[in-house]
Tab-separated table of C-alpha atoms and ligand atoms in Angstrom:
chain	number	residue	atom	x	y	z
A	227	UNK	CA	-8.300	5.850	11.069
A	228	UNK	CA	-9.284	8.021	7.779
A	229	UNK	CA	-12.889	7.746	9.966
A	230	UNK	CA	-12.464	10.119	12.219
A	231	UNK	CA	-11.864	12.554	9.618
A	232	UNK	CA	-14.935	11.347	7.958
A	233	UNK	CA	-17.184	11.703	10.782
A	234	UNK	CA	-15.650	14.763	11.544
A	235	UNK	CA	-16.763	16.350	7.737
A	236	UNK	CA	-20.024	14.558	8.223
A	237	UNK	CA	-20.454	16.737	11.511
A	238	UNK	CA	-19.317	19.993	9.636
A	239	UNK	CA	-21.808	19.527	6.783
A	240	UNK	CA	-24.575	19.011	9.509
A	241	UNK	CA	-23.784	21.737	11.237
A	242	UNK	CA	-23.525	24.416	8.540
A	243	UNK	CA	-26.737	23.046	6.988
A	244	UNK	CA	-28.767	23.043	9.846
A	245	UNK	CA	-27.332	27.046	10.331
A	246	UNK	CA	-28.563	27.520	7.165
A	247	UNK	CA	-32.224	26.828	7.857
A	248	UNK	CA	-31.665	27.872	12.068
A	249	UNK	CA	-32.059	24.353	13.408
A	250	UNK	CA	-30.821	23.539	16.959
A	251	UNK	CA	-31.440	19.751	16.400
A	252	UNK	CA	-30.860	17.014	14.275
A	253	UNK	CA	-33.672	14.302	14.638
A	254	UNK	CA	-32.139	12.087	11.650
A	255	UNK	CA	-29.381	11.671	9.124
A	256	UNK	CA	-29.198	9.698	5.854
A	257	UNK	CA	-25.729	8.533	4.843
A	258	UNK	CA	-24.680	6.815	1.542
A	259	UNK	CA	-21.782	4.885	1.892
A	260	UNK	CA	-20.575	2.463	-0.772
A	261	UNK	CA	-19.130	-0.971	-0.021
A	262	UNK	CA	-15.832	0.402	-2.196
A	263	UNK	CA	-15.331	3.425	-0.966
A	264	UNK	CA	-12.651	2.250	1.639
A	265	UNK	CA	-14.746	2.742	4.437
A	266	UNK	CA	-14.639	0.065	6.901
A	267	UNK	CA	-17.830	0.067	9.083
A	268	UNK	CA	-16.906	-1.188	12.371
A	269	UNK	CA	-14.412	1.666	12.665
A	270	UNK	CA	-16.615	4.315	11.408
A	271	UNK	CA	-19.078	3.259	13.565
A	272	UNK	CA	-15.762	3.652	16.691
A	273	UNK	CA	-15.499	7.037	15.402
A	274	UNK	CA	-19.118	8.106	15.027
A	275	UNK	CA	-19.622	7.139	18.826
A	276	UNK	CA	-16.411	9.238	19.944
A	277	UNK	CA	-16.990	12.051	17.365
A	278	UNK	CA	-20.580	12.892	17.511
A	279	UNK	CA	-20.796	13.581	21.262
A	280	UNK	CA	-21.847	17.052	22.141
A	281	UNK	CA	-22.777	18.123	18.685
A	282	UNK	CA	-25.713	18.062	17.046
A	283	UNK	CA	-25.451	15.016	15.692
A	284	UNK	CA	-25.234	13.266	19.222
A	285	UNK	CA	-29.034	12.322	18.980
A	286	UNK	CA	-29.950	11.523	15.805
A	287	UNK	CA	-30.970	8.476	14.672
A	288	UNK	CA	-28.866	7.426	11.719
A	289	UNK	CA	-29.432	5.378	9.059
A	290	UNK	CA	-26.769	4.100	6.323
A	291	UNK	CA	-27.873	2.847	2.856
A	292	UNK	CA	-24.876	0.968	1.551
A	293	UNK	CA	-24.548	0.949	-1.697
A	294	UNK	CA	-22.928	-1.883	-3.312
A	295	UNK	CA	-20.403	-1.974	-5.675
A	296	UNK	CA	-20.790	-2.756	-9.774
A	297	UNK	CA	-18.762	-2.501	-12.565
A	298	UNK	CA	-18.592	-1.874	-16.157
A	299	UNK	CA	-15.911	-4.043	-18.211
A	300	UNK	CA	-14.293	-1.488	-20.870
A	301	UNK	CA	-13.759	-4.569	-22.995
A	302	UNK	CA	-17.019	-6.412	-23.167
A	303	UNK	CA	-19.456	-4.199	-21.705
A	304	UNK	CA	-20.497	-6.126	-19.014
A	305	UNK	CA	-21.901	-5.057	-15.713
A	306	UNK	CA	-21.467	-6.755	-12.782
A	307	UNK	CA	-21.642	-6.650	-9.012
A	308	UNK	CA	-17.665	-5.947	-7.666
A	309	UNK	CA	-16.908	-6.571	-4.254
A	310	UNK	CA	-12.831	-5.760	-4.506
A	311	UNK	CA	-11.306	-3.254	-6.880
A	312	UNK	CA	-9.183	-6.614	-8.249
A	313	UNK	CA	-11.879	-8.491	-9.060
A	314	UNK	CA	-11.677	-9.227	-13.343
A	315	UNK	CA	-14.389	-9.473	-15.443
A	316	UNK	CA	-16.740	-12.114	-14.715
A	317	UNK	CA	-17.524	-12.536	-18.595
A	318	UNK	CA	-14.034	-11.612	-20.449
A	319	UNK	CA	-11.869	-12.009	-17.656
A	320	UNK	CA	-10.242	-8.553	-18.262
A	321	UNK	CA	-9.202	-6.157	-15.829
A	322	UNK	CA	-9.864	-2.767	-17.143
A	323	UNK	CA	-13.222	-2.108	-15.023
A	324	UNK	CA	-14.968	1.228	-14.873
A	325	UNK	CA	-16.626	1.550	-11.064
A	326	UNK	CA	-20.110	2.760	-11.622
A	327	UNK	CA	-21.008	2.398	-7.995
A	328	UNK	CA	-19.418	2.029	-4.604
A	329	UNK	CA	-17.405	4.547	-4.105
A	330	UNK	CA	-20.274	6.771	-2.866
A	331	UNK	CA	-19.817	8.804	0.239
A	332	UNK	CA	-22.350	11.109	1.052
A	333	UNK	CA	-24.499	12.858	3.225
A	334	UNK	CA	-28.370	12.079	1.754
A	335	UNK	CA	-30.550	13.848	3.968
A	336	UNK	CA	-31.170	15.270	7.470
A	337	UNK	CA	-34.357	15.920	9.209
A	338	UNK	CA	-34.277	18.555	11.297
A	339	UNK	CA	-36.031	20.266	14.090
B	214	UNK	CA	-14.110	28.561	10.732
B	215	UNK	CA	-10.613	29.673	10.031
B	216	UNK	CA	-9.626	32.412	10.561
B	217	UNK	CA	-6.301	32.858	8.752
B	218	UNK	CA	-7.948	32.048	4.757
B	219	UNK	CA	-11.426	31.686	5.569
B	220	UNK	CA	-11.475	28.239	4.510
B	221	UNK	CA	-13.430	25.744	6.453
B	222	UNK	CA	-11.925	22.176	6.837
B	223	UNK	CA	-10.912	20.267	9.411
B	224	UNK	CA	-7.228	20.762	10.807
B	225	UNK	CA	-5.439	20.304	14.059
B	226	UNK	CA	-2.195	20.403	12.512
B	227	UNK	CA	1.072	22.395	12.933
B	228	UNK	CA	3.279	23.561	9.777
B	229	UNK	CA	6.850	25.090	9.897
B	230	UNK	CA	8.632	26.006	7.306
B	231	UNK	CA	12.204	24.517	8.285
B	232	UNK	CA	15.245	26.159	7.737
B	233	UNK	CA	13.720	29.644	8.523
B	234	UNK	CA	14.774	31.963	11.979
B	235	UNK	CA	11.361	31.581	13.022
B	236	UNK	CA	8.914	28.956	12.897
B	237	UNK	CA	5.166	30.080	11.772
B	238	UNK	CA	2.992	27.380	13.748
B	239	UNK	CA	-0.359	27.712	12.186
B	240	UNK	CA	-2.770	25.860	14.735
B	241	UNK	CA	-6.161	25.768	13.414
B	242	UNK	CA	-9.211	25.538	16.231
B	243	UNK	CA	-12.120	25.043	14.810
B	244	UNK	CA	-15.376	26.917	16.967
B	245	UNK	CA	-18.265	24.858	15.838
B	246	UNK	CA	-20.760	26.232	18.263
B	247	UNK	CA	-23.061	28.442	16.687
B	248	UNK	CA	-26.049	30.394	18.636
B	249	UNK	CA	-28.972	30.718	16.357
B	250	UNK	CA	-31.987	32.917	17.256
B	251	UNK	CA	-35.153	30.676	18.307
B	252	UNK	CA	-38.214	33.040	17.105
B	253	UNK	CA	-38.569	30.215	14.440
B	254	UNK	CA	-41.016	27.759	14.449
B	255	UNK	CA	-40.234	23.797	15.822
B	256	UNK	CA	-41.348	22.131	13.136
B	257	UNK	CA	-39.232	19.042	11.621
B	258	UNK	CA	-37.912	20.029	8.099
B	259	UNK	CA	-36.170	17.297	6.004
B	260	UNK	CA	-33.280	19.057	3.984
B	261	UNK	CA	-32.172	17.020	0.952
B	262	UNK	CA	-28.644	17.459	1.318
B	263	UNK	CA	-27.268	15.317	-1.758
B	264	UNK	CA	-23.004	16.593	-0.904
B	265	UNK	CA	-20.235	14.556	-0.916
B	266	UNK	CA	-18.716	14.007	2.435
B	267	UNK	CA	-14.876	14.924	1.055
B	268	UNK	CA	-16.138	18.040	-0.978
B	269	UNK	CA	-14.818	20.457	1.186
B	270	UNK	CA	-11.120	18.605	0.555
B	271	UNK	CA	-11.998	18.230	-2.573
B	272	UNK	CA	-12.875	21.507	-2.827
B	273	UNK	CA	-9.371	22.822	-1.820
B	274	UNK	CA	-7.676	20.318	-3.761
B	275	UNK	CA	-9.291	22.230	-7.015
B	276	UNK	CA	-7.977	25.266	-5.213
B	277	UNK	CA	-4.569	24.035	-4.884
B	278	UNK	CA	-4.297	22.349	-8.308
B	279	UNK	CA	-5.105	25.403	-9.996
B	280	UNK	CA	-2.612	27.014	-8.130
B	281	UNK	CA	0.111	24.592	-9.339
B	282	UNK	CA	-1.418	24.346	-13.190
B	283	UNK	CA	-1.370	28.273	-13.255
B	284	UNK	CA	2.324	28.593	-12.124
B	285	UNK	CA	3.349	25.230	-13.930
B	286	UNK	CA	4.273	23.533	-10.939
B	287	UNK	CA	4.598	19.898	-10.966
B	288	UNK	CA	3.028	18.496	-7.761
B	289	UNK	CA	3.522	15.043	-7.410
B	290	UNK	CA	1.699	13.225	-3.904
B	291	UNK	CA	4.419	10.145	-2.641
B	292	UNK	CA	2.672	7.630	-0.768
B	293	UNK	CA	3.844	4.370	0.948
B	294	UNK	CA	3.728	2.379	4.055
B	295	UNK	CA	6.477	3.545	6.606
B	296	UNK	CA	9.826	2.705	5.588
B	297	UNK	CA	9.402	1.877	2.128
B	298	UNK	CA	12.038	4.830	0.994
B	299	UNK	CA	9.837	7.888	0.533
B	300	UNK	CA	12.173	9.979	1.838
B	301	UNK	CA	15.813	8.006	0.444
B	302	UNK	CA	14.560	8.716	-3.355
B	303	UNK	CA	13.472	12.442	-2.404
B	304	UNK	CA	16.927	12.755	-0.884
B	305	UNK	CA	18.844	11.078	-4.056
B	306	UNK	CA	16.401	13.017	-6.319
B	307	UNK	CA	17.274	16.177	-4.888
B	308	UNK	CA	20.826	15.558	-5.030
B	309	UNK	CA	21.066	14.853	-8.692
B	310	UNK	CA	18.273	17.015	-10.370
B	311	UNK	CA	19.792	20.075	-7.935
B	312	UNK	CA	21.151	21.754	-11.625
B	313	UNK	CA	18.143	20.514	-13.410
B	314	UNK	CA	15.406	21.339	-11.535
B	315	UNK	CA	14.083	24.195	-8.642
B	316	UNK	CA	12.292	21.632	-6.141
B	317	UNK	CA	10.628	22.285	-3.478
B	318	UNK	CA	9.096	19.553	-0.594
B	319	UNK	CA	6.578	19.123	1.494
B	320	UNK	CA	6.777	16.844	4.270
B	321	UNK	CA	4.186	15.191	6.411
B	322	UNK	CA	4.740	12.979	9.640
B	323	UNK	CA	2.309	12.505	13.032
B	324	UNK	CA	5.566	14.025	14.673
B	325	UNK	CA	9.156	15.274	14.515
B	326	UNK	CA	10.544	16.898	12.065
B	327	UNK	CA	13.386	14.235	10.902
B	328	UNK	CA	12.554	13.638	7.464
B	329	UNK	CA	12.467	17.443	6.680
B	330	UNK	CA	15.877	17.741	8.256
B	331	UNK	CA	17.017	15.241	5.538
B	332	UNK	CA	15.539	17.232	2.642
B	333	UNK	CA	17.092	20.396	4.477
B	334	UNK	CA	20.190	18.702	4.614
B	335	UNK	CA	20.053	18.596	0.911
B	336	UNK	CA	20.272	22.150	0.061
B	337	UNK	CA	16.079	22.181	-0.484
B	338	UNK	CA	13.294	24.266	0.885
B	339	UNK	CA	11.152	22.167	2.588
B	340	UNK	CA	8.260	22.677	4.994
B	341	UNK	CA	7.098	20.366	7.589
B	342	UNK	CA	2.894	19.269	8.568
B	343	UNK	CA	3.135	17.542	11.502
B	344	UNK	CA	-0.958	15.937	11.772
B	345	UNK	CA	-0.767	14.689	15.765
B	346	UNK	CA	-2.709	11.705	15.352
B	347	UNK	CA	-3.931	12.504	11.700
B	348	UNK	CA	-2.569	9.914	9.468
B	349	UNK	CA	-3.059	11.528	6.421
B	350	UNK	CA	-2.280	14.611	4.557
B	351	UNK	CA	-5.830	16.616	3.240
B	352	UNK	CA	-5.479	19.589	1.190
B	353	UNK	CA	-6.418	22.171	3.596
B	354	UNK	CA	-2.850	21.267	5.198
B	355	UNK	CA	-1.161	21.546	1.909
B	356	UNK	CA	-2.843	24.937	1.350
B	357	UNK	CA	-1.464	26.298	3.932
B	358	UNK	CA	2.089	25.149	3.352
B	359	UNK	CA	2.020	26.472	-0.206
B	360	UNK	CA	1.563	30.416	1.825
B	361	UNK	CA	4.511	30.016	3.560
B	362	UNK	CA	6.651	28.368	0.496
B	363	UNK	CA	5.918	30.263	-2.394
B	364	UNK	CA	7.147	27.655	-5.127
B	365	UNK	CA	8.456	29.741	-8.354
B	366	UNK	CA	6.950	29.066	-11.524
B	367	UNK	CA	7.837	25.828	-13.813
B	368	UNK	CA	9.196	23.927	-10.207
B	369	UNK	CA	8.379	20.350	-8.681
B	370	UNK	CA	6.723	20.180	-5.577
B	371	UNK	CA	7.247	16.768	-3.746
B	372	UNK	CA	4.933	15.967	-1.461
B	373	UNK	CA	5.366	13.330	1.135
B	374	UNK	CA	2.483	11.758	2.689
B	375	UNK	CA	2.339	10.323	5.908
B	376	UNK	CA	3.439	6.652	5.836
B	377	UNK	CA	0.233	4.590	5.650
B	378	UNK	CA	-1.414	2.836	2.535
B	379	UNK	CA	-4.856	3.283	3.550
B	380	UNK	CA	-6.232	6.479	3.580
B	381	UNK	CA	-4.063	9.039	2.076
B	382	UNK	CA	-5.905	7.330	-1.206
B	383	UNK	CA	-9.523	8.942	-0.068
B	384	UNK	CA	-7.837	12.484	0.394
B	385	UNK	CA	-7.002	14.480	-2.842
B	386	UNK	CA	-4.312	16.856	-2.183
B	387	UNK	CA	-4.341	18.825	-6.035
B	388	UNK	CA	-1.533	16.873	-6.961
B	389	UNK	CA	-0.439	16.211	-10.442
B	390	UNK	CA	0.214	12.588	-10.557
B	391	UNK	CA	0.110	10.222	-7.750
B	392	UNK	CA	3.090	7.971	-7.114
B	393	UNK	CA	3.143	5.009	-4.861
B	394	UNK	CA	6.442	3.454	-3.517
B	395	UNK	CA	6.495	0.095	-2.411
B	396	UNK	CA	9.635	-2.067	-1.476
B	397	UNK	CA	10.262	-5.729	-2.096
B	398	UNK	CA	10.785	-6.295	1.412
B	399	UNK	CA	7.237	-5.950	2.206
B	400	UNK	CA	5.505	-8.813	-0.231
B	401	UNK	CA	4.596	-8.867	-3.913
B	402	UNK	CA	0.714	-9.478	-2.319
B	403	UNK	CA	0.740	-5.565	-1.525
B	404	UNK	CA	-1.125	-4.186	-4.425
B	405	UNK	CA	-4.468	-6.396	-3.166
B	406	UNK	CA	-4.275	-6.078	0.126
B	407	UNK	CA	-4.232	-2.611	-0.124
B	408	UNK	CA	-6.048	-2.012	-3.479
B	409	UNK	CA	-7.229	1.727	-3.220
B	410	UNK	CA	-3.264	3.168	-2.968
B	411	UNK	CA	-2.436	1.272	-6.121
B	412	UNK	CA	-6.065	1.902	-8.184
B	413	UNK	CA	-5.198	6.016	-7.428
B	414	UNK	CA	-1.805	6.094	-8.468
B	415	UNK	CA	-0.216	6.909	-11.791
B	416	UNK	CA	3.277	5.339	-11.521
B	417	UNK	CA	4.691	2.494	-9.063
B	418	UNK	CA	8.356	2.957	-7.773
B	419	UNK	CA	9.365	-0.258	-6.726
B	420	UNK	CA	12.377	0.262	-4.288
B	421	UNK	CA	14.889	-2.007	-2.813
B	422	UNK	CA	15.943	-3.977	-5.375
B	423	UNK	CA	19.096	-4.718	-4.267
B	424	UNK	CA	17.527	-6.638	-1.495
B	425	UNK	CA	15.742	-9.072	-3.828
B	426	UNK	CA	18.250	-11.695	-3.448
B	427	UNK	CA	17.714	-11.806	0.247
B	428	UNK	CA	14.147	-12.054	0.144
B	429	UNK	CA	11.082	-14.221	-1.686
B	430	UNK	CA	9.793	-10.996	-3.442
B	431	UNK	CA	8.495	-12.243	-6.948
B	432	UNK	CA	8.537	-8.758	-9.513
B	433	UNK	CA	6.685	-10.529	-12.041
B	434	UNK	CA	3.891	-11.547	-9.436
B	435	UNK	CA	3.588	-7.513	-8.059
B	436	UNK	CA	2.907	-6.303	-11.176
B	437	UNK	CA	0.669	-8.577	-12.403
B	438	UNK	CA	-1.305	-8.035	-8.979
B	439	UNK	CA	-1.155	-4.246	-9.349
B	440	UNK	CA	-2.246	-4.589	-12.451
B	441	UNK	CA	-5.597	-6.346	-11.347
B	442	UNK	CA	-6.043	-3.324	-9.626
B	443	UNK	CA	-5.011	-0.776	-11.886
B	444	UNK	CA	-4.014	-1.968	-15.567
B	445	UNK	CA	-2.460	1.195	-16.397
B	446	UNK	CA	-0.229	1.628	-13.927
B	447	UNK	CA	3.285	1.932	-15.102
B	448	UNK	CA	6.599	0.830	-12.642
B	449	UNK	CA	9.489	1.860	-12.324
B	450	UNK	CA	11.966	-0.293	-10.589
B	451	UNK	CA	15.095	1.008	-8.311
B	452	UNK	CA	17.471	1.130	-5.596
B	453	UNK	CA	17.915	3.844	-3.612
B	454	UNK	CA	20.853	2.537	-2.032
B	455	UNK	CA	22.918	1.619	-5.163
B	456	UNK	CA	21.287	4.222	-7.010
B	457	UNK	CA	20.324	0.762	-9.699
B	458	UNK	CA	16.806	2.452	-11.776
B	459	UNK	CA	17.158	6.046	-10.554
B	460	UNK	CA	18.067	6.936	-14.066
B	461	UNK	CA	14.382	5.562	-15.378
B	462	UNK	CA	12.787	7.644	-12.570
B	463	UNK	CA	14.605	10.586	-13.506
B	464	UNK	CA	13.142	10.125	-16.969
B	465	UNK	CA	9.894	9.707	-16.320
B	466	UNK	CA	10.154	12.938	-14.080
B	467	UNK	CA	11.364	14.573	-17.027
B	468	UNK	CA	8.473	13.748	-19.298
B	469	UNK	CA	5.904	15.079	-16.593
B	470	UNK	CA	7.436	18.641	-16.429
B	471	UNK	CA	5.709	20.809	-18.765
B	472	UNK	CA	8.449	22.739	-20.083
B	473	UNK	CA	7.077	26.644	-20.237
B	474	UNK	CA	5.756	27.780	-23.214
B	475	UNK	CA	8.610	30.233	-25.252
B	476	UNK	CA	7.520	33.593	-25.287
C	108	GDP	N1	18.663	-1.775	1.262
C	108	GDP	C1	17.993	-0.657	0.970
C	108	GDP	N2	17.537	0.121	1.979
C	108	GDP	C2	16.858	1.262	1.664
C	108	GDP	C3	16.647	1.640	0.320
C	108	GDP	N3	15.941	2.799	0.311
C	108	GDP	C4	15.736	3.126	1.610
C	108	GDP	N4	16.278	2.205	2.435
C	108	GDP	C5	16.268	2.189	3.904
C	108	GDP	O1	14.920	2.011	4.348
C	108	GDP	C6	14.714	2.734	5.546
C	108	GDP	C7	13.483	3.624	5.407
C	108	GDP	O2	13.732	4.601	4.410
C	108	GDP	P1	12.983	6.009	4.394
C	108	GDP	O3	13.457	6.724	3.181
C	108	GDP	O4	13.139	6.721	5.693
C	108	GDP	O5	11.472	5.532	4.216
C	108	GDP	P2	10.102	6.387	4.308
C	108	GDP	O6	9.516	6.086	5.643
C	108	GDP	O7	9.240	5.839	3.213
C	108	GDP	O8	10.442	7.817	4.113
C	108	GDP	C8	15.982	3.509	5.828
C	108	GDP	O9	16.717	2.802	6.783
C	108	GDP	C9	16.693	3.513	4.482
C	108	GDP	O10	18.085	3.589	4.617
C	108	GDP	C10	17.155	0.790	-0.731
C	108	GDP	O11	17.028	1.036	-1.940
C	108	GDP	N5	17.826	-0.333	-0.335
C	109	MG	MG1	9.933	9.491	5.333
C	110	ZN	ZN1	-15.527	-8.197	-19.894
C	111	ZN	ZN1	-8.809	25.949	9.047
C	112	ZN	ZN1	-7.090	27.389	6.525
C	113	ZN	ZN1	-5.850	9.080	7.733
């Protein structure tokens, strides 16, 4: 359950942003979450309901923008879409892949109030 | 905030340093309530943000591995499922690098503090991070270890992670090189089904092997798999119970210590 821990740094960076410009609410937050960075959604969202409570993220409407995963083949230079980290080349058939995206975890954007 | 280095991560963790009169429990609570004056203005303010959720760990992995490069301290993170023999190659390690090598461990478990009474046993210092339901080690944990330990210069630091292949892969602890242990009791299918553990690690120890006649555990097939994953992964196959391979990992620790520069 690496999600709680997730959530729980997603609540920390909320909170010392929304010090930093004296908000006492948290309307919205924009996440980035790629489809390889090892998060697995149904238990993030188990730990966003238990974690958020009482903070200031407890009411804010949240919205995700996955991001989905590509790579570039260090052989042939092809990119392609990659939905597993094993997953060869679709051209060459090699396996040495560079990840350009998917493994994004971020916080994007908050609105606050 | 905490209040013992100023550093602000998330930690409900207990460390001991074992072996010492007196145990230094360093319980982190975490205040998050902050009262802010309200002569401001409601209006709704969108703050581009643009930070990666793990910086903060990241943060004080940077922290930590510039603490090890500085003092020449190979730190090497061990990572497994439970049970794959984490703590039987530490304990053979230890026992026949003791004139080689100063070593020092780190040990992290949800509870008890067995495995660091093993290391202990061995004539080691070792501390212990229990994480309570954590299942991972982050570096904030390991930061605070390293202040009670005080490694020496040109030493390894072993640090074992809590037994899961899942998400001790997201949490950079500073570490050197990364090695994941698997055993060939637990199928050759491994490095796919958990693909993360094997794409962040450096070298595979592949333990057991004095078990493979007993069980359908194809080597060829778990290297070609982890490869998939990672194709520069190197192995390195042994026994902790015969002591078959142990040489080969010796080596390879060997060639990762930086001998210090002659003055
Ligand atoms: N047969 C066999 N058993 C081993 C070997 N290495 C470790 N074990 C056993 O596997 C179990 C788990 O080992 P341990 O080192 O505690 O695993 P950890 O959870 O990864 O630290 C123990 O009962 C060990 O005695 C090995 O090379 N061969
Ligand atoms: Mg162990
Ligand atoms: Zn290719
Ligand atoms: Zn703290
Ligand atoms: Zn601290
Ligand atoms: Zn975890």
């Amino acid at each position: 359950m690496h999600e709680l821990s997730i959530v729980m740094s997603i609540i920390d960076i909320t909170e010392k942003e929304s010090a930093k410009h004296n908000a006492s609410q948290v309307d919205e937050i924009e996440l980035e979450i790629g489809t390889l960075s090892g998060i697995e959604m149904p238990a993030f969202d188990f730990a966003w309901q238990q974690a958020v409570r009482s903070t200031l993220l407890e009411n804010a409407k949240r919205t995700i923008n996955e991001i989905p995963g590509e790579g570039l083949c260090m052989e042939c230079d092809a990119l392609f879409p990659m939905q597993q980290l094993y997953e060869p080349c679709p051209v060459c058939g090699h396996h040495f892949i560079s990840i350009q995206k998917g493994k994004e975890l971020r916080v994007k954007s908050l609105v606050i109030n | 905030m905490c209040a013992t280095c100023g550093c602000d991560a998330n930690a409900s963790s207990s460390i001991r340093q074992i072996g010492e009169d007196h145990d230094h429990s360093h319980d982190h609570t975490h205040d998050h309530t902050h009262s802010h004056g309200h002569g401001h203005s409601h209006s709704k303010t969108i703050v581009e943000v643009e930070k990666d959720v793990l910086y903060e760990n990241n943060l004080l992995a940077q922290r930590n591995r510039g603490y090890f490069d500085a003092k020449n301290i190979l730190a090497l993170n061990l990572v497994s499922s439970p049970g794959s023999g984490k703590t039987s190659l530490l304990e053979r390690t230890l026992t026949d690098l003791k004139d080689q090598f100063t070593c020092y461990v780190i040990e992290g478990d949800q509870q008890t503090s067995r495995d660091a009474d093993r290391i202990h046993a061995t004539g080691t210092k070792v501390a212990q991070i229990n994480t309570g339901k954590g299942c991972h080690l982050d570096a904030h944990m390991i930061l605070h270890a390293l202040q009670g330990m005080k490694p020496v210069e040109n030493s390894i630091l072993f640090i074992e992670n809590v037994g899961n292949l899942v998400c001790p892969a997201m949490f950079d602890l500073g570490e050197k090189e990364r090695v994941v242990i698997i055993s060939v009791t637990e199928g050759d299918d491994k490095p796919i089904k958990y693909p993360d553990m094997f794409h962040t690690s450096t070298v595979c120890v592949i333990n057991k092997t004095d078990l493979l006649p007993y069980v359908p555990f194809s080597m060829e097939k778990v290297k070609e798999y982890a490869r998939q994953v990672n194709p520069d992964l190197q192995f390195i196959e042994v026994s902790c119970t015969s002591g078959e391979g142990l040489p080969q990992w010796y080596q390879w620790l060997k060639e990762k210590v930086l001998l210090p520069q002659s003055v």
